[in-house]
mmCIF file of C-alpha atoms in Angstrom:
data_model
loop_
_atom_site.group_PDB
_atom_site.id
_atom_site.type_symbol
_atom_site.label_atom_id
_atom_site.label_comp_id
_atom_site.label_asym_id
_atom_site.label_seq_id
_atom_site.Cartn_x
_atom_site.Cartn_y
_atom_site.Cartn_z
ATOM 1 C CA LEU W 1 -113.158 83.364 49.833
ATOM 2 C CA ARG W 2 -110.889 85.465 47.631
ATOM 3 C CA VAL W 3 -110.056 83.743 44.354
ATOM 4 C CA GLY W 4 -108.098 84.326 41.186
ATOM 5 C CA ASP W 5 -109.088 83.262 37.685
ATOM 6 C CA LEU W 6 -111.605 80.446 38.052
ATOM 7 C CA SER W 7 -112.093 80.090 34.302
ATOM 8 C CA VAL W 8 -108.883 78.066 33.925
ATOM 9 C CA LYS W 9 -109.405 74.346 33.450
ATOM 10 C CA ARG W 10 -107.350 71.574 34.970
ATOM 11 C CA ASP W 11 -107.269 67.801 34.685
ATOM 12 C CA LEU W 12 -107.786 66.473 38.216
ATOM 13 C CA THR W 13 -107.616 62.853 39.325
ATOM 14 C CA ASP W 14 -108.322 61.419 42.772
ATOM 15 C CA VAL W 15 -105.095 60.312 44.464
ATOM 16 C CA ARG W 16 -106.679 56.908 45.133
ATOM 17 C CA ASP W 17 -107.066 56.427 41.379
ATOM 18 C CA VAL W 18 -103.506 57.656 40.837
ATOM 19 C CA CYS W 19 -102.158 55.116 43.355
ATOM 20 C CA ARG W 20 -104.110 52.368 41.609
ATOM 21 C CA ALA W 21 -102.508 53.403 38.299
ATOM 22 C CA TYR W 22 -99.048 53.330 39.884
ATOM 23 C CA ARG W 23 -99.671 49.822 41.228
ATOM 24 C CA LEU W 24 -100.693 48.639 37.761
ATOM 25 C CA LEU W 25 -97.582 50.220 36.236
ATOM 26 C CA LEU W 26 -95.369 48.311 38.691
ATOM 27 C CA ASP W 27 -96.379 45.041 37.019
ATOM 28 C CA PRO W 28 -93.269 43.662 35.273
ATOM 29 C CA ALA W 29 -95.464 42.712 32.295
ATOM 30 C CA VAL W 30 -96.201 46.389 31.590
ATOM 31 C CA PRO W 31 -93.753 47.737 28.982
ATOM 32 C CA ALA W 32 -91.408 50.472 30.144
ATOM 33 C CA GLY W 33 -92.424 53.873 28.892
ATOM 34 C CA THR W 34 -93.918 57.225 29.722
ATOM 35 C CA TYR W 35 -97.501 57.055 30.930
ATOM 36 C CA ASN W 36 -99.779 59.968 31.765
ATOM 37 C CA VAL W 37 -101.884 59.358 34.849
ATOM 38 C CA ALA W 38 -104.771 61.727 34.195
ATOM 39 C CA SER W 39 -108.524 61.768 33.816
ATOM 40 C CA GLY W 40 -108.353 63.133 30.284
ATOM 41 C CA ARG W 41 -110.989 65.705 31.204
ATOM 42 C CA ALA W 42 -110.365 69.344 32.096
ATOM 43 C CA VAL W 43 -112.660 70.968 34.667
ATOM 44 C CA ALA W 44 -113.042 74.702 35.278
ATOM 45 C CA LEU W 45 -111.880 75.741 38.726
ATOM 46 C CA ALA W 46 -115.174 77.647 39.018
ATOM 47 C CA ASP W 47 -116.976 74.291 38.990
ATOM 48 C CA LEU W 48 -114.784 72.998 41.825
ATOM 49 C CA VAL W 49 -115.432 76.082 43.928
ATOM 50 C CA ARG W 50 -119.170 75.784 43.243
ATOM 51 C CA VAL W 51 -119.212 72.177 44.490
ATOM 52 C CA LEU W 52 -117.251 73.044 47.634
ATOM 53 C CA VAL W 53 -119.472 76.047 48.384
ATOM 54 C CA ASP W 54 -122.519 73.793 47.988
ATOM 55 C CA LEU W 55 -120.977 71.290 50.427
ATOM 56 C CA ALA W 56 -120.140 73.967 52.997
ATOM 57 C CA ARG W 57 -122.105 74.109 56.225
ATOM 58 C CA THR W 58 -121.967 77.886 56.334
ATOM 59 C CA PRO W 59 -122.567 80.511 53.649
ATOM 60 C CA ILE W 60 -119.436 81.383 51.698
ATOM 61 C CA SER W 61 -118.966 84.529 49.677
ATOM 62 C CA VAL W 62 -116.663 84.087 46.665
ATOM 63 C CA GLU W 63 -114.891 87.246 45.507
ATOM 64 C CA ARG W 64 -112.581 87.764 42.535
ATOM 65 C CA ASP W 65 -109.236 89.168 43.598
ATOM 66 C CA GLU W 66 -107.178 90.571 40.719
ATOM 67 C CA ASP W 67 -104.022 90.176 42.842
ATOM 68 C CA ARG W 68 -104.534 86.412 42.730
ATOM 69 C CA PHE W 69 -104.553 86.262 38.936
ATOM 70 C CA ARG W 70 -101.454 84.854 37.246
ATOM 71 C CA PRO W 71 -100.654 86.572 33.935
ATOM 72 C CA ALA W 72 -98.861 83.522 32.529
ATOM 73 C CA ASP W 73 -101.523 81.015 33.602
ATOM 74 C CA VAL W 74 -102.276 78.402 30.941
ATOM 75 C CA PRO W 75 -106.033 78.393 30.183
ATOM 76 C CA VAL W 76 -106.394 74.591 29.894
ATOM 77 C CA ILE W 77 -104.136 71.785 31.118
ATOM 78 C CA CYS W 78 -105.338 68.280 30.369
ATOM 79 C CA GLY W 79 -103.475 64.974 30.232
ATOM 80 C CA ASP W 80 -103.951 62.142 27.753
ATOM 81 C CA PRO W 81 -104.170 58.816 29.615
ATOM 82 C CA SER W 82 -104.873 56.734 26.479
ATOM 83 C CA LEU W 83 -101.585 54.778 26.576
ATOM 84 C CA LEU W 84 -102.072 53.960 30.260
ATOM 85 C CA MET W 85 -105.657 52.864 29.605
ATOM 86 C CA ALA W 86 -104.743 50.741 26.578
ATOM 87 C CA THR W 87 -101.783 49.099 28.309
ATOM 88 C CA THR W 88 -103.227 48.417 31.774
ATOM 89 C CA GLY W 89 -106.995 48.810 31.459
ATOM 90 C CA TRP W 90 -106.849 51.578 34.069
ATOM 91 C CA LYS W 91 -109.399 54.341 34.119
ATOM 92 C CA PRO W 92 -110.340 56.744 36.890
ATOM 93 C CA LYS W 93 -113.212 55.397 38.990
ATOM 94 C CA ILE W 94 -113.768 58.041 41.655
ATOM 95 C CA PRO W 95 -115.922 60.983 40.521
ATOM 96 C CA LEU W 96 -114.518 64.435 41.201
ATOM 97 C CA ASN W 97 -117.530 65.344 43.361
ATOM 98 C CA THR W 98 -116.721 62.337 45.573
ATOM 99 C CA THR W 99 -113.086 63.418 45.789
ATOM 100 C CA LEU W 100 -114.095 66.910 46.884
ATOM 101 C CA ALA W 101 -116.664 65.657 49.409
ATOM 102 C CA ASP W 102 -114.174 63.160 50.868
ATOM 103 C CA ALA W 103 -111.412 65.783 51.097
ATOM 104 C CA LEU W 104 -113.744 68.222 52.837
ATOM 105 C CA ALA W 105 -114.943 65.520 55.252
ATOM 106 C CA GLU W 106 -111.345 64.590 56.094
ATOM 107 C CA THR W 107 -110.443 68.247 56.652
ATOM 108 C CA ARG W 108 -113.435 68.649 58.953
ATOM 109 C CA ARG W 109 -112.444 65.523 60.881
ATOM 110 C CA ALA W 110 -108.821 66.621 61.222
ATOM 111 C CA THR W 111 -109.649 70.168 62.305
ATOM 112 C CA THR W 112 -112.221 68.927 64.812
ATOM 113 C CA GLU W 113 -109.666 66.547 66.353
ATOM 114 C CA THR W 114 -107.079 69.315 66.680
ATOM 115 C CA GLY W 115 -109.593 71.838 67.978
ATOM 116 C CA ALA W 116 -109.039 74.161 65.019
ATOM 117 C CA GLY W 117 -112.730 74.130 64.085
ATOM 118 C CA ALA W 118 -114.287 73.167 60.769
#
């Protein structure tokens, strides 16, 4: 697996949690405004790769590829969901490890059904 800069950190939220936030925001009692749907926690991409490699059924070699680095990449991107939480009571429920495991399982299922292998 050839990768770029895995030291960058990103705020990642399971789409199921995001959809739950959207449903809460559709309530007419929720004041109009700008709400950040985010976990409020930045995770290094290296940690994500480590989890996925650990979940893999075959050994995976991870190699830095300088061509995949982006010179203008922002080191940390993290959202502030405090207004959303205070207004609706929402908070992310699905741990990132669960998100990754579920996404990998779904990819395996889909590729097995299409004969592409997993």
